[in-house]
CSV table of C-alpha atoms in Angstrom, one decimal:
chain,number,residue,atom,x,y,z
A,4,UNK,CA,-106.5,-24.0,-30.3
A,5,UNK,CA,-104.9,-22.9,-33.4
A,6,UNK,CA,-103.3,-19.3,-31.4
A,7,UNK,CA,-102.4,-21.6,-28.5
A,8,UNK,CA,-100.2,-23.9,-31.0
A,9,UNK,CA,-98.9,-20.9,-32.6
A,10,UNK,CA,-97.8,-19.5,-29.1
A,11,UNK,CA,-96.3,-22.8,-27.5
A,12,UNK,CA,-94.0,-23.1,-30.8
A,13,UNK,CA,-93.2,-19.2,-30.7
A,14,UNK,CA,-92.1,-19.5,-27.3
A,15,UNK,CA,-90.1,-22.7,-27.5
A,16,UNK,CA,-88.2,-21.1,-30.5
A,17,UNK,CA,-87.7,-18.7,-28.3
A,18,UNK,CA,-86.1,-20.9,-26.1
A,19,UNK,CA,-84.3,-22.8,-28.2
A,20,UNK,CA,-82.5,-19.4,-30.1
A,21,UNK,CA,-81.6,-18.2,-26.5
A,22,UNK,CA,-80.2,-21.0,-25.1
A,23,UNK,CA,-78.4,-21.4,-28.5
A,24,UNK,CA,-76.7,-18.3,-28.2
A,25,UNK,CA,-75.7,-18.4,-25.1
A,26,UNK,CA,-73.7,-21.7,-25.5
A,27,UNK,CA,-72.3,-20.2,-28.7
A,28,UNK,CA,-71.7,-16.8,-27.0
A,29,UNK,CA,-69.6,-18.9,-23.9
A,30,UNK,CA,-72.0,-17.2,-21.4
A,31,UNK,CA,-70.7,-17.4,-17.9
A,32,UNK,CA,-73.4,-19.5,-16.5
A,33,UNK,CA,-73.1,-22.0,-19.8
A,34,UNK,CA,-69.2,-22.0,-19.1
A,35,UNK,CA,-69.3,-22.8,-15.3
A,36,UNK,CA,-71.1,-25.9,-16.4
A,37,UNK,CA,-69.4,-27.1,-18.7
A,38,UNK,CA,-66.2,-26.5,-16.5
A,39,UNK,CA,-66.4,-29.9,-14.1
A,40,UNK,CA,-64.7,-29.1,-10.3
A,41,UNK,CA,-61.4,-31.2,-10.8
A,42,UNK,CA,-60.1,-30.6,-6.9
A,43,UNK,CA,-59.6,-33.5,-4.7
A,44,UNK,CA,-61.1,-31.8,-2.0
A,45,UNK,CA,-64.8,-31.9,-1.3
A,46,UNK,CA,-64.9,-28.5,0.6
A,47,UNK,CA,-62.5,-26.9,-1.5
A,48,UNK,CA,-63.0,-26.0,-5.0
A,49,UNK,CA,-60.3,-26.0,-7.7
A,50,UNK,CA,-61.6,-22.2,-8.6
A,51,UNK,CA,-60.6,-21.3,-5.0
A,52,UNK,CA,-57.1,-23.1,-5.2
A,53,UNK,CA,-56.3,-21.0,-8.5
A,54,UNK,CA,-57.8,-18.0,-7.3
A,55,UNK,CA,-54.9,-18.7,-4.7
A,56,UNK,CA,-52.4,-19.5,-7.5
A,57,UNK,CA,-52.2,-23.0,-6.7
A,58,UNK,CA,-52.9,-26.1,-8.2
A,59,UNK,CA,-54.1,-29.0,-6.6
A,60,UNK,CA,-54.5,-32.5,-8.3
A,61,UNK,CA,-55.4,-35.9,-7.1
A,62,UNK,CA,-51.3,-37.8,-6.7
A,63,UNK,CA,-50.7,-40.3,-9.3
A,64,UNK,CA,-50.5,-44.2,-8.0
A,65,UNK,CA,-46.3,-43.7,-7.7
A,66,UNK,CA,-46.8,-40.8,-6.0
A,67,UNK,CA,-48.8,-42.5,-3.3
A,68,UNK,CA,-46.6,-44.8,-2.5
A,69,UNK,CA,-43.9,-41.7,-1.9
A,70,UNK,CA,-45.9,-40.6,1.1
A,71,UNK,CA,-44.3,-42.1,4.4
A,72,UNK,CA,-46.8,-40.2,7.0
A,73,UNK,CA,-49.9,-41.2,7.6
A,74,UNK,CA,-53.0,-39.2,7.6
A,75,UNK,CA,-53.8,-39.5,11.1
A,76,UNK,CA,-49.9,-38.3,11.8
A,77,UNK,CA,-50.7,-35.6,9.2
A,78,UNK,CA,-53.8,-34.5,11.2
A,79,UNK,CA,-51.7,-34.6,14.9
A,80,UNK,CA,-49.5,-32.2,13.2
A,81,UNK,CA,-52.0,-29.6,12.6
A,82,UNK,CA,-53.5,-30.2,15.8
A,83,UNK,CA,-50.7,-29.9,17.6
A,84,UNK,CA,-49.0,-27.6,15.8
A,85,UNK,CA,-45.8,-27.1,18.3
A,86,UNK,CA,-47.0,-24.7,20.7
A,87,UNK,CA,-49.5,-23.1,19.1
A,88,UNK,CA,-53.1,-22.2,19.7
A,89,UNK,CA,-53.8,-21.6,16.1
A,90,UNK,CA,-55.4,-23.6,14.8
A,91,UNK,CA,-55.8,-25.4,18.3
A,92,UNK,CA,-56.2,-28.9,19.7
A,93,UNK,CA,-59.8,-28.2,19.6
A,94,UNK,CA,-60.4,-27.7,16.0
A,95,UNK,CA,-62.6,-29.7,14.0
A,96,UNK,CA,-61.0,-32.1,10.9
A,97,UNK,CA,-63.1,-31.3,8.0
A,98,UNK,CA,-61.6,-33.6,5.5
A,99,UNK,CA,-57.5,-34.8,5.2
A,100,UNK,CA,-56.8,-36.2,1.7
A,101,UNK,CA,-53.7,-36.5,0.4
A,102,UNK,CA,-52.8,-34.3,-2.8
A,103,UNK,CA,-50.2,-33.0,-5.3
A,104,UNK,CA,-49.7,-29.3,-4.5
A,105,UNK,CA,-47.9,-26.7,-6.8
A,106,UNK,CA,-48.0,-23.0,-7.8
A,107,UNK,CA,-46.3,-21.3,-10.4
A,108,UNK,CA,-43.4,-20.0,-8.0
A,109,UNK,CA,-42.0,-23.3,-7.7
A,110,UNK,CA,-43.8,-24.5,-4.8
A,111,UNK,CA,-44.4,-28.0,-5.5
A,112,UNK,CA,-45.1,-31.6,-2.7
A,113,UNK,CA,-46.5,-34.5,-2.3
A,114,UNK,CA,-48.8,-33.2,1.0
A,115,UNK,CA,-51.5,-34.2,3.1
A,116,UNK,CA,-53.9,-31.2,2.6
A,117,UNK,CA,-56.0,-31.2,6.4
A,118,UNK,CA,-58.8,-28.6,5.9
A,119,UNK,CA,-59.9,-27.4,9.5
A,120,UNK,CA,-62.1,-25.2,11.2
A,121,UNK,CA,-60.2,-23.5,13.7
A,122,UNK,CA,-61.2,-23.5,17.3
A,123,UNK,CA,-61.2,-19.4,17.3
A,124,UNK,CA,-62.6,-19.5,13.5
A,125,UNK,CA,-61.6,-18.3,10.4
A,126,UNK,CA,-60.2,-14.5,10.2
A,127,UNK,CA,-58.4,-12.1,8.1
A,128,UNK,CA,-54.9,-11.8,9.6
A,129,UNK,CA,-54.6,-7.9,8.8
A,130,UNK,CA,-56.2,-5.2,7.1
A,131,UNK,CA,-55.7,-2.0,5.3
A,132,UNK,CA,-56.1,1.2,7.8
A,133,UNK,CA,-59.0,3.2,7.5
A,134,UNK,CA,-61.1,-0.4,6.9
A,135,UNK,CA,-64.5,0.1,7.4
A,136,UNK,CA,-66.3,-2.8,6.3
A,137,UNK,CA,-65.2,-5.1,9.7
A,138,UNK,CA,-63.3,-8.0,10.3
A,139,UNK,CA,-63.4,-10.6,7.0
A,140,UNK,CA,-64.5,-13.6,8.0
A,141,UNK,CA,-62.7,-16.7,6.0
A,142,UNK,CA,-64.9,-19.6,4.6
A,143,UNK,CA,-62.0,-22.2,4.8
A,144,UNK,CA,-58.5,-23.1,6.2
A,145,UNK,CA,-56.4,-25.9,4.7
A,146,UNK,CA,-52.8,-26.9,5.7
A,147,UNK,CA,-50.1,-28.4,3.2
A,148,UNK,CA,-48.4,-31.0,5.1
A,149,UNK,CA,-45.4,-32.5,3.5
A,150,UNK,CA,-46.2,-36.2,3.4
A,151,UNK,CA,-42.9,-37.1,3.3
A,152,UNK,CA,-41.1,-35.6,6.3
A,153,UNK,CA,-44.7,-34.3,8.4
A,154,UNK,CA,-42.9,-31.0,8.1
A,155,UNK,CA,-46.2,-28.4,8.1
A,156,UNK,CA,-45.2,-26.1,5.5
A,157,UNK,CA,-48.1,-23.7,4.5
A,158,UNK,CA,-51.3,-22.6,5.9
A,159,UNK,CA,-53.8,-21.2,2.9
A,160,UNK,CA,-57.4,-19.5,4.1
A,161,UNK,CA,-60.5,-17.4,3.0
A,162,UNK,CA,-63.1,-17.5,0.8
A,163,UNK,CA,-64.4,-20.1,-1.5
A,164,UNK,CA,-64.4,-18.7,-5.3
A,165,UNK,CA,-68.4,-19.5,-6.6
B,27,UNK,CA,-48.2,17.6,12.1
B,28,UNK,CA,-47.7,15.1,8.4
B,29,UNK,CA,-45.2,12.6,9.0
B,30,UNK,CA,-43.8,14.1,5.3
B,31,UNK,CA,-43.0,17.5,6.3
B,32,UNK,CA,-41.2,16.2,9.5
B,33,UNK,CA,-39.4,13.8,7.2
B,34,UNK,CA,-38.6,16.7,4.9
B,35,UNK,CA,-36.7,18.5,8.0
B,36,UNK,CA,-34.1,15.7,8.4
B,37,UNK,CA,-34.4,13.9,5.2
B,38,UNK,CA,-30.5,14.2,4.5
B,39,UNK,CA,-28.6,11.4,2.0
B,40,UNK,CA,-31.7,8.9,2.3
B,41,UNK,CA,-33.6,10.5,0.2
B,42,UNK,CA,-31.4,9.2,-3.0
B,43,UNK,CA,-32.0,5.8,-1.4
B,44,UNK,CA,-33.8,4.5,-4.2
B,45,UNK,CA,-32.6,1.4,-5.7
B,46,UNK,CA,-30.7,1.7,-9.1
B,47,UNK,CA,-33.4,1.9,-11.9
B,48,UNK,CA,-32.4,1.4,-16.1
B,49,UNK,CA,-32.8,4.8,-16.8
B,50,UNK,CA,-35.9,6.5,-18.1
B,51,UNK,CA,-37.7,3.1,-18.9
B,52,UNK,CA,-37.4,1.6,-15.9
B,53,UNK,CA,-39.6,-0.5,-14.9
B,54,UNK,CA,-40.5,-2.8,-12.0
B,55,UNK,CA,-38.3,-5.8,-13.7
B,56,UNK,CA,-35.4,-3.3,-12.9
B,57,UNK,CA,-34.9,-4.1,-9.3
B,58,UNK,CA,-32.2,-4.9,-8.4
B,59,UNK,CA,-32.3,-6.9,-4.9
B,60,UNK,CA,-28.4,-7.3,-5.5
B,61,UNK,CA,-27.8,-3.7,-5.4
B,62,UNK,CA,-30.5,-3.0,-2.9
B,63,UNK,CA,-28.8,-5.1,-0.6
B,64,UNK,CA,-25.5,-3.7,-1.0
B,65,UNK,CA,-26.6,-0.4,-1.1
B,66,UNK,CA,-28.8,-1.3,2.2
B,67,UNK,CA,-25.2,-2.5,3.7
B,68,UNK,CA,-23.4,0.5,2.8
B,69,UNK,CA,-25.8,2.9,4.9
B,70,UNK,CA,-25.9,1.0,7.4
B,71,UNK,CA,-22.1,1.2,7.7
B,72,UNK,CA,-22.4,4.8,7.5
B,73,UNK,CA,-25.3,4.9,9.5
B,74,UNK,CA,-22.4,2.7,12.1
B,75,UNK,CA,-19.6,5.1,11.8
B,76,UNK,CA,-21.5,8.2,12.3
B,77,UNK,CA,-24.0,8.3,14.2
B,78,UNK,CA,-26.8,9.4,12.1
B,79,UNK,CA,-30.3,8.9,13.3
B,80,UNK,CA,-31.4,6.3,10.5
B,81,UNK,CA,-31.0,2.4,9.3
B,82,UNK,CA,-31.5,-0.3,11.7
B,83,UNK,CA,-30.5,-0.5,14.4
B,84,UNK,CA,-28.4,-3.3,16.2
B,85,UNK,CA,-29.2,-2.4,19.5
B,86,UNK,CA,-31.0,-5.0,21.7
B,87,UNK,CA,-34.5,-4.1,22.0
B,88,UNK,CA,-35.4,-3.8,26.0
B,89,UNK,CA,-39.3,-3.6,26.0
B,90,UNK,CA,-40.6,-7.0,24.5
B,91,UNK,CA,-43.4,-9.1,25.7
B,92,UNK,CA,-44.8,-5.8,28.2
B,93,UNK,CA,-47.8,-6.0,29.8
B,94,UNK,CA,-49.9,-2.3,28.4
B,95,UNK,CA,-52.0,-2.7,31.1
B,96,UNK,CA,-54.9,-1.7,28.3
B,97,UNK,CA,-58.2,-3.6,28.3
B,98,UNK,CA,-58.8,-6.5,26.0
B,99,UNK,CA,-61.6,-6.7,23.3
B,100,UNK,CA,-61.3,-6.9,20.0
B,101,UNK,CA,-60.1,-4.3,18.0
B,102,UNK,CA,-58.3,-2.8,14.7
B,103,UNK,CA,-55.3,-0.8,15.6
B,104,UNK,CA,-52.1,0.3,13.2
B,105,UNK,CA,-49.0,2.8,13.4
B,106,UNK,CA,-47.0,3.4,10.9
B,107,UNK,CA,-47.5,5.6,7.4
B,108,UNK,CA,-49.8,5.2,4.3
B,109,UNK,CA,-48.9,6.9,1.1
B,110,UNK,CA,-51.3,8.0,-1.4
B,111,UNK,CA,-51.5,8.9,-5.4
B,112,UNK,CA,-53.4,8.4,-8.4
B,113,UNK,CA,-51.3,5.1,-9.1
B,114,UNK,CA,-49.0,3.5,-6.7
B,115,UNK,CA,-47.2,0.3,-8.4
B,116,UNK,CA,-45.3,-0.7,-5.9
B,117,UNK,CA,-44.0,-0.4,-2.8
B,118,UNK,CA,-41.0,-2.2,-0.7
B,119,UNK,CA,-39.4,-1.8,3.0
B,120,UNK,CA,-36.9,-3.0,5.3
B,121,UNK,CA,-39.2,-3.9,8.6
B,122,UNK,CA,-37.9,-5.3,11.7
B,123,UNK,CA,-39.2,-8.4,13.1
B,124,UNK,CA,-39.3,-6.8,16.0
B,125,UNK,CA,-38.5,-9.2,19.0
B,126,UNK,CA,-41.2,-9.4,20.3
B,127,UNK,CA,-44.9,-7.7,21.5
B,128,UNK,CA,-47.1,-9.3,23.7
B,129,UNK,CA,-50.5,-10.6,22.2
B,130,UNK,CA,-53.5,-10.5,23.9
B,131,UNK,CA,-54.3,-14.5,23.4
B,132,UNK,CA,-58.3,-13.3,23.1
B,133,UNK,CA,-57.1,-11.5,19.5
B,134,UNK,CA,-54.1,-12.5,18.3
B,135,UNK,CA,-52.1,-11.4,16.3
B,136,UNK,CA,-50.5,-8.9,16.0
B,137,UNK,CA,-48.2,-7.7,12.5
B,138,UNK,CA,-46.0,-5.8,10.8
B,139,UNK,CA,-46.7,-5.5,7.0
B,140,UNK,CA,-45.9,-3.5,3.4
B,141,UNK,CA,-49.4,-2.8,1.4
B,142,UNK,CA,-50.5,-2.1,-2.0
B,143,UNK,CA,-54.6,-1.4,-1.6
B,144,UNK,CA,-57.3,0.6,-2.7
B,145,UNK,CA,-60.2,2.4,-1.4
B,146,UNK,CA,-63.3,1.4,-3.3
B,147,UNK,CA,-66.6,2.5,-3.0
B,148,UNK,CA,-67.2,-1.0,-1.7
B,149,UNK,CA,-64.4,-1.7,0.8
B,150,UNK,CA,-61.2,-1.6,0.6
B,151,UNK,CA,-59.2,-4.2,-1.6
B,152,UNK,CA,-55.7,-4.8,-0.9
B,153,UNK,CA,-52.8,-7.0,-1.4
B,154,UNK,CA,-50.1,-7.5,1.1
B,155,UNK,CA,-46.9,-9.5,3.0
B,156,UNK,CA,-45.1,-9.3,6.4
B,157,UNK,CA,-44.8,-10.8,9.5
B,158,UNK,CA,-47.1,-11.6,12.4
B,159,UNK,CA,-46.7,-13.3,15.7
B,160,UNK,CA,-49.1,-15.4,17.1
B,161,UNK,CA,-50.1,-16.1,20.9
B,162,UNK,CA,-47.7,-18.2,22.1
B,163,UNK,CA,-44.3,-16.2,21.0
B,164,UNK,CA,-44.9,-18.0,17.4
B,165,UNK,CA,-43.4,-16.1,14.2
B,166,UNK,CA,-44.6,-16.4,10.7
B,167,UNK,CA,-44.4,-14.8,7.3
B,168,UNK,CA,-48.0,-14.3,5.9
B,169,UNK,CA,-49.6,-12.8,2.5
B,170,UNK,CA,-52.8,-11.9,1.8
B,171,UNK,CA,-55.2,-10.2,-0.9
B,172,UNK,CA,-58.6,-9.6,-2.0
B,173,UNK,CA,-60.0,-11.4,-5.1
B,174,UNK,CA,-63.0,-10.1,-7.0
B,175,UNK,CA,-65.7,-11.4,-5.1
B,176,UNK,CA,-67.8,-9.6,-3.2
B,177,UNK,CA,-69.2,-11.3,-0.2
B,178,UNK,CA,-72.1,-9.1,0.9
B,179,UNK,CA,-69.9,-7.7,3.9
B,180,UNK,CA,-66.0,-7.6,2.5
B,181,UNK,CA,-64.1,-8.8,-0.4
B,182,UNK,CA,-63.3,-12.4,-0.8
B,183,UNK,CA,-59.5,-12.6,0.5
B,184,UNK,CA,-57.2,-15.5,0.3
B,185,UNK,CA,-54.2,-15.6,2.8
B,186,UNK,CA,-51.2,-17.4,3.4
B,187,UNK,CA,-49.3,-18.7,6.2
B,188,UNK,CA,-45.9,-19.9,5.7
B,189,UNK,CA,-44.8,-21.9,9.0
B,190,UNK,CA,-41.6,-23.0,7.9
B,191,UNK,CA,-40.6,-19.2,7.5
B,192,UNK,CA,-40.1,-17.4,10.7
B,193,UNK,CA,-38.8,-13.5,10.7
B,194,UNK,CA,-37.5,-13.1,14.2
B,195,UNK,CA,-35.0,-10.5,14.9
B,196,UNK,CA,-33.6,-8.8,12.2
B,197,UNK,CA,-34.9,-7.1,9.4
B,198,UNK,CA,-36.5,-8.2,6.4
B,199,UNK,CA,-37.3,-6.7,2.7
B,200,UNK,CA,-41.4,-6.8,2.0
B,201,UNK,CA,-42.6,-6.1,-1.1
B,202,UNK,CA,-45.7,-5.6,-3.4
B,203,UNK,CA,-45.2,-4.7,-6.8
B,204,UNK,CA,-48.3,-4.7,-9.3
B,205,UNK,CA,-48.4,-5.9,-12.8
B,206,UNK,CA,-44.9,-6.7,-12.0
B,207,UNK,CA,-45.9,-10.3,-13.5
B,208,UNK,CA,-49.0,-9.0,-15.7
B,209,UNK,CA,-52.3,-9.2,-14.0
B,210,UNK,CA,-51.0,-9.7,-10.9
B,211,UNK,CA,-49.7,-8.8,-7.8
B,212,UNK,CA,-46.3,-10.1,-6.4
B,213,UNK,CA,-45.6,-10.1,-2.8
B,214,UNK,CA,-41.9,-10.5,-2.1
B,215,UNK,CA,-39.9,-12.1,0.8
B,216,UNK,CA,-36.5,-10.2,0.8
B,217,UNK,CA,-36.6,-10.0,-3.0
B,218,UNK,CA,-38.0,-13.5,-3.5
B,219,UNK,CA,-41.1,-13.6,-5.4
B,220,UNK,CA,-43.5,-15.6,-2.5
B,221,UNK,CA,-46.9,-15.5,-3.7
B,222,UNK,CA,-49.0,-14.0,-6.5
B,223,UNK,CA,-52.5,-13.0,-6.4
B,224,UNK,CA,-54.5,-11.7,-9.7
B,225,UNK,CA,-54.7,-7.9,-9.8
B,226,UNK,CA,-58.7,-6.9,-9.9
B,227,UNK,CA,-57.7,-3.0,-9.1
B,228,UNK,CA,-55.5,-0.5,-9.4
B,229,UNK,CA,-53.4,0.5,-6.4
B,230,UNK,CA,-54.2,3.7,-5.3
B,231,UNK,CA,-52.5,3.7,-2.0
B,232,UNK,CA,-49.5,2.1,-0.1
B,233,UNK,CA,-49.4,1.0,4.0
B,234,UNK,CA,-46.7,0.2,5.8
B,235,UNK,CA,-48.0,-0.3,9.7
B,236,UNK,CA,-48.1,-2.3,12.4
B,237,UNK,CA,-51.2,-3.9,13.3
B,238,UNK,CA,-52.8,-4.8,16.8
B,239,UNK,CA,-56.4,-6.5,17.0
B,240,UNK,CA,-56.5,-5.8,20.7
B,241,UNK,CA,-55.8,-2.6,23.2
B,242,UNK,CA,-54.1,-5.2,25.4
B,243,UNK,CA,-51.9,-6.2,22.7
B,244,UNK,CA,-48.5,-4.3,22.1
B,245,UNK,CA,-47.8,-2.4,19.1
B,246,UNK,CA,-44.4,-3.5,18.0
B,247,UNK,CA,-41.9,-1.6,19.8
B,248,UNK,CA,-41.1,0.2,23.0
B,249,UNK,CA,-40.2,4.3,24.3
B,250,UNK,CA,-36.3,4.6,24.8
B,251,UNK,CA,-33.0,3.7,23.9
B,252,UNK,CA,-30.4,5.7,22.2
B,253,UNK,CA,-31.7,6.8,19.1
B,254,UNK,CA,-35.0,5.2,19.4
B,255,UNK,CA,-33.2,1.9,19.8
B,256,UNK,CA,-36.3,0.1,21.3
B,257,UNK,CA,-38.4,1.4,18.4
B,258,UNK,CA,-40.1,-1.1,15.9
B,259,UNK,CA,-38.3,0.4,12.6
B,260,UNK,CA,-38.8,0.7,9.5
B,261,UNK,CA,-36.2,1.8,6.7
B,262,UNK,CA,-35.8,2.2,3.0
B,263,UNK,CA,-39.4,2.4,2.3
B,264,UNK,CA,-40.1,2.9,-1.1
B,265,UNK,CA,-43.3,3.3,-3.5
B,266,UNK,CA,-43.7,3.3,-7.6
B,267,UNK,CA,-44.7,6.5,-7.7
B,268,UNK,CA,-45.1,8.1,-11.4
B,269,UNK,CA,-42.8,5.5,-13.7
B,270,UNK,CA,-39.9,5.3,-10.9
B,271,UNK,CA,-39.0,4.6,-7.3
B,272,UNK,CA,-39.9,7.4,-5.0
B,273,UNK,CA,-39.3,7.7,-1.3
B,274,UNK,CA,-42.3,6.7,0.8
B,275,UNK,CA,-42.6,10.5,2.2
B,276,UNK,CA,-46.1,9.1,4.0
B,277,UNK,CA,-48.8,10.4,6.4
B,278,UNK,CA,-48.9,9.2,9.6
B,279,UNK,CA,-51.1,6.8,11.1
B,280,UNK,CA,-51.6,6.9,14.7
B,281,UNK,CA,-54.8,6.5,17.6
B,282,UNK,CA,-55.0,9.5,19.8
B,283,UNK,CA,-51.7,9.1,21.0
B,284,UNK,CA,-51.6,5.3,22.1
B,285,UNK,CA,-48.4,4.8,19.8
B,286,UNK,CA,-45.2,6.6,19.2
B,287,UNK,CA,-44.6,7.5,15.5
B,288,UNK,CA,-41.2,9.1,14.5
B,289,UNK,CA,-39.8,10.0,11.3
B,290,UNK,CA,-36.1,9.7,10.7
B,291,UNK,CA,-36.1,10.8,6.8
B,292,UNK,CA,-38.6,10.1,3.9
B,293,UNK,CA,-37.6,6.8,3.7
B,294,UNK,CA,-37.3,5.9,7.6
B,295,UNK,CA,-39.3,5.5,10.5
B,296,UNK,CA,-40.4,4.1,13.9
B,297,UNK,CA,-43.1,3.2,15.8
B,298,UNK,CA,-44.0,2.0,19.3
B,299,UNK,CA,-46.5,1.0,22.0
B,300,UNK,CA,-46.1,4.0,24.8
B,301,UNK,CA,-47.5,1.6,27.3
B,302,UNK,CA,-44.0,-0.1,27.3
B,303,UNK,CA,-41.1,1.6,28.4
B,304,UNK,CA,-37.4,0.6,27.9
């Protein structure tokens, strides 16, 4: 009884020292959680925006009030995108929310961000020659819509960061 | 036969093409797109009054939209050149948006791009800008690079399509540079910084090609024309070669004969689709 006390507050100690260090060592998986997801998209992560270089926040309550097209609008547009099959009439609307968009280029609107899955799917554009390791295959595909004219403006795909 | 000796045998006055650098410490914050484009300008008024078999062209291209009568399926294809050293910091080039290849609708699209990458153990990581045409006869300016995650089949890429930017006819300047802006990678739109994408490896290598994803498709450009008129070009190409701006003085890259591939100097050259005549 007395070695099985001995060995239950050994190995809680244990714990305890481990999980100490690691929060005082900024351990990855320690960081990750105390780093809360701050994008306004669900499918989208804010890790995957600035792995991108952008930065994309939820509008402020002026700001909404800026934004003259509507979602649905914002949605036809990528749907219909002039002529275009890409990413075609057929693709499925994941989520359209509107958002403040902005890189470090000087990129910057108030846009309806539509993330779709395009009816031909989501693919690397172009590749280095010699590329052995097949076609890259792209986790997500949102469009920046400018909420204030409906002008599409950029298209930004791939993988999601972790 | 290397695209870089046959360059070497006509290389004349392009081969001091490189921009204007700030002497012995130049580096890549010493471009000059200013210059470049003057510079660009001048040789191509030479290029006008004599004759000589380099710069663009402003002859009309007679071999767009042709049917290659090649089967469709998907498929990776290039033409063009790839460079390679121990480190390659940049790399820029005038590259026509040529006007315009068909595209096989099954696998669109099909491009024309600049490169920085390198070949890893693990697949190939890259960073790059240029122009690709969709089905449809629709243009766009696109970027794209690989991040530091490895999926289990490729690395984790993010791309970029910029609708509202549409290189059709012409040329335009595409450029990588690396560490330009520290950690990163910079892909340039005719000098204009366009995107940036954190640098997770050293560039090894630097591409300039066009890119097919189907036999059907066409390779930008077609056979004829005086002085390759109808070719898809590509001129003042450029790497970071060694501190400084070198000319690209590449190896070829070419499928069995499917495409044309012709050197003009080390800093010029054109490709097209042989299934499509002038």
């Amino acid at each position: 009884m007395k070695r099985r006390l001995v060995l239950t507050v050994a190995t809680v100690t244990t714990g305890v020292v481990i999980w100490g260090g690691a929060t005082s060592q900024g351990v990855p998986w320690r960081a990750a959680q105390a780093d809360p997801d701050t994008s306004p998209m669900a499918g989208i992560n804010s890790r995957t925006f600035r792995s991108a270089g952008y930065q994309v926040t939820p509008p402020s309550a002026d700001d909404r009030k800026a934004a003259v097209v509507s979602r649905d609008e914002a949605v036809t547009t990528v749907l219909h995108h002039g002529q275009d099959t890409y990413p075609g009439p057929d693709a499925k609307v994941r989520e359209a929310v509107l958002v403040d968009v902005s890189d470090s280029l000087g990129f910057h609107c108030l846009c309806w961000a539509v993330s779709v899955l395009p009816t031909r799917g989501i693919w690397s554009h172009a590749g280095p020659a010699g590329n052995t390791q097949g076609r890259a295959r792209g986790d997500y595909s949102v469009w920046f819509v400018d909420a204030s004219t409906g002008e599409a403006l950029r298209t930004l795909e791939g993988n999601l960061e972790p | 036969m290397y695209l870089s000796s046959l360059l070497d045998k006509v290389c004349v006055c392009v081969c001091s093409v490189p921009p204007k650098l700030s002497g012995g410490s130049a580096t890549l914050h010493s471009i000059n797109p200013p210059r470049l484009l003057v510079l660009a300008l001048a040789i191509a008024l030479i290029s006008a009054s004599t004759g000589l078999p380099f710069g663009p062209s402003n002859q009309a291209h007679a071999s767009p939209n042709c049917n290659t009568g090649r089967p469709s399926g998907f498929g990776y294809h290039w033409a063009g050149s790839v460079r390679s050293d121990s480190y390659v910091g940049g790399v820029y080039a005038y590259i026509e948006n040529y006007n315009r290849p068909y595209v096989d609708p099954s696998a669109a699209p099909v491009t024309m791009w600049s490169m920085l990458d390198n070949a890893g153990a693990q697949g190939q990581r890259y960073a790059q800008i240029g122009w690709w045409e969709d089905t449809g006869q629709n243009r766009y300016l696109f970027t794209e690079y690989t991040n530091n995650t490895w999926t289990g089949s490729h690395w984790a890429y993010q791309q970029q399509i910029y609708w509202n930017i549409n290189p059709l006819n012409g040329f335009s300047y595409y450029s990588v540079y690396h560490d330009n802006t520290p950690g990163y990678f910079t892909m340039l739109y005719n000098g204009q910084p366009i995107a940036l994408g954190q640098a997770f490896f050293s560039p090894t290598e630097a591409q300039i090609l066009g890119e097919t994803h189907s036999l059907k498709s066409q390779m930008p450009g077609g056979y004829g024309g005086t002085n390759g008129a109808n070719h898809a070009q590509v001129t003042y190409a450029n790497v970071w070669v060694g501190g400084g701006w070198q000319p690209f003085a590449g190896q070829p890259v070419d499928e069995g004969g499917l495409w044309g591939l012709q050197g003009w100097s080390t800093t010029a050259f054109d490709i097209w689709d042989k299934a499509c005549s002038s």
